[in-house]
XYZ file of N, CA and C in Angstrom:
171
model
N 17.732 116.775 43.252
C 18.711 117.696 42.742
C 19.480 118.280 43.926
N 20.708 118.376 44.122
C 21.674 119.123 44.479
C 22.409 120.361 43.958
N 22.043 120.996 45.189
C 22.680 122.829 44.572
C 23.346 122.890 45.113
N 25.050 123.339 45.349
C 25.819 124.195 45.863
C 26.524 125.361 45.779
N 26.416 126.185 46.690
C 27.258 127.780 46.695
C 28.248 127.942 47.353
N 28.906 127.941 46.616
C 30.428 128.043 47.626
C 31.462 129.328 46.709
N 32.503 129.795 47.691
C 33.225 130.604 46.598
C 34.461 130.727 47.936
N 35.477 130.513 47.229
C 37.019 130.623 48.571
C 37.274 131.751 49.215
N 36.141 132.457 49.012
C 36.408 134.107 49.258
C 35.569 134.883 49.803
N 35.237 135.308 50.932
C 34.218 135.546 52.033
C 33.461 136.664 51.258
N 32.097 137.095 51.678
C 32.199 138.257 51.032
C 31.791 138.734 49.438
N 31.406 137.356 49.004
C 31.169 137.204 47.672
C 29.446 137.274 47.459
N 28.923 136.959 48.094
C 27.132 136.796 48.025
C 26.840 135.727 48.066
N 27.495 134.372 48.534
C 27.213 133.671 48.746
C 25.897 133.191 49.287
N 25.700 133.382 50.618
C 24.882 133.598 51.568
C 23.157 134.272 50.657
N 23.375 135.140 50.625
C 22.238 135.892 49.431
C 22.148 135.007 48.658
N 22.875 134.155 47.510
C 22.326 133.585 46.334
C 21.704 132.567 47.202
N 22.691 131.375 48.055
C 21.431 130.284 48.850
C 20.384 130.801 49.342
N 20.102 132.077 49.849
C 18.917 131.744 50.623
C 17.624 132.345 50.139
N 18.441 132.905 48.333
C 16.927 133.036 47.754
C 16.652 131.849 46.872
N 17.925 131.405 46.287
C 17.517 129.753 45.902
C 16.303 128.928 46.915
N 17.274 129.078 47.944
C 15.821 128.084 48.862
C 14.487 128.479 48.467
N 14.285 130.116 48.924
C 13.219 130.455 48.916
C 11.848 130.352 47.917
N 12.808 130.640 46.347
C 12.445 130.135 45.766
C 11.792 129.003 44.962
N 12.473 128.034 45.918
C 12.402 126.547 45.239
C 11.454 125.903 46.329
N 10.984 124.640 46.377
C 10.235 124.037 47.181
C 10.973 122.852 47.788
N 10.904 121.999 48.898
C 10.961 121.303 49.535
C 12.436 120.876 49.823
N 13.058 122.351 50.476
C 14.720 122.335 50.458
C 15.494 122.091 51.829
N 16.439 121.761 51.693
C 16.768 121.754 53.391
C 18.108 122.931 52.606
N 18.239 123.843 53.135
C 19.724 124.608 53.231
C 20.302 124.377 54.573
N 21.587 123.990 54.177
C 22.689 123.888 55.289
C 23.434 125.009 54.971
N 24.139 126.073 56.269
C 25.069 126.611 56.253
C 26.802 126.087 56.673
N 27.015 125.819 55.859
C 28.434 125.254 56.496
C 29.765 126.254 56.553
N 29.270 127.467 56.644
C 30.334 128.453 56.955
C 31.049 128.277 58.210
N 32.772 127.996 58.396
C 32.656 127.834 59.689
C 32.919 128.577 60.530
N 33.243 130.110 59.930
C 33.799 130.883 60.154
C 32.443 132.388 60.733
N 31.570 132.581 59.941
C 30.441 133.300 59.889
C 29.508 133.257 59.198
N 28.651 131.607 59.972
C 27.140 131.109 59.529
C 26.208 132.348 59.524
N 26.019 132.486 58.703
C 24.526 133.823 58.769
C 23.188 133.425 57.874
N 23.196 132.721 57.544
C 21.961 132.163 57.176
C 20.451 132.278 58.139
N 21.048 131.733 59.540
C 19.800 132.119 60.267
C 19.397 133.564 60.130
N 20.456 134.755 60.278
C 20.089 136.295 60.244
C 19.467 136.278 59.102
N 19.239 135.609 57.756
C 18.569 136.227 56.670
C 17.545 135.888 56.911
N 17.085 134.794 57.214
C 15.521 134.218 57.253
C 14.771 134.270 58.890
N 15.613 135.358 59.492
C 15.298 135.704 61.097
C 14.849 134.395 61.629
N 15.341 133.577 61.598
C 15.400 132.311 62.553
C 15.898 132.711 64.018
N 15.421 132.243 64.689
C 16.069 132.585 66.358
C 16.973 131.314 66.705
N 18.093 131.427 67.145
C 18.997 129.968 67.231
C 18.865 129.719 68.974
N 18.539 128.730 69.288
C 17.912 128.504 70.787
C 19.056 127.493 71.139
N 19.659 126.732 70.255
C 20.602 125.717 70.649
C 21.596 125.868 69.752
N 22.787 125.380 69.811
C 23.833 124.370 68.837
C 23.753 123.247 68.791
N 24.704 122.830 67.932
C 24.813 121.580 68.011
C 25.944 121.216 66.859
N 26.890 120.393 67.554
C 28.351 120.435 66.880
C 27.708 118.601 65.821
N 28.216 119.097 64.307
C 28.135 118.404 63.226
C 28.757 117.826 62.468
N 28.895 116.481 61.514
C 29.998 115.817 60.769
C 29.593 115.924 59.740
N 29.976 116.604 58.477
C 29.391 116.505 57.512
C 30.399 115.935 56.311
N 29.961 114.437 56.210
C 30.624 113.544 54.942
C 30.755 113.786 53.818
């Protein structure tokens, strides 16, 4: 199954609805593809040690 959250409009809860979906659910990969202000790591206090520039098809 595929979930997506998206909305054209910053500011909406986006961010909040994915990352309790994940939490909720089992065996998920969440991608943030914000390109503007990824915050996904700040919700789930991930520490970001690297980048790494991405193509997503």
């Amino acid at each position: 199954m595929i979930i997506s959250v998206a909305s054209g409009k910053g500011g909406t809860g986006q961010t909040t609805v994915a990352v309790n979906l994940a939490l909720s659910l089992e065996n998920v990969q969440l991608i943030d593809c914000d390109v503007e202000e990824p915050n996904v790591h700040i919700f789930l206090d991930i520490g970001m040690e690297e980048r790494e520039e991405v193509k997503v098809e």
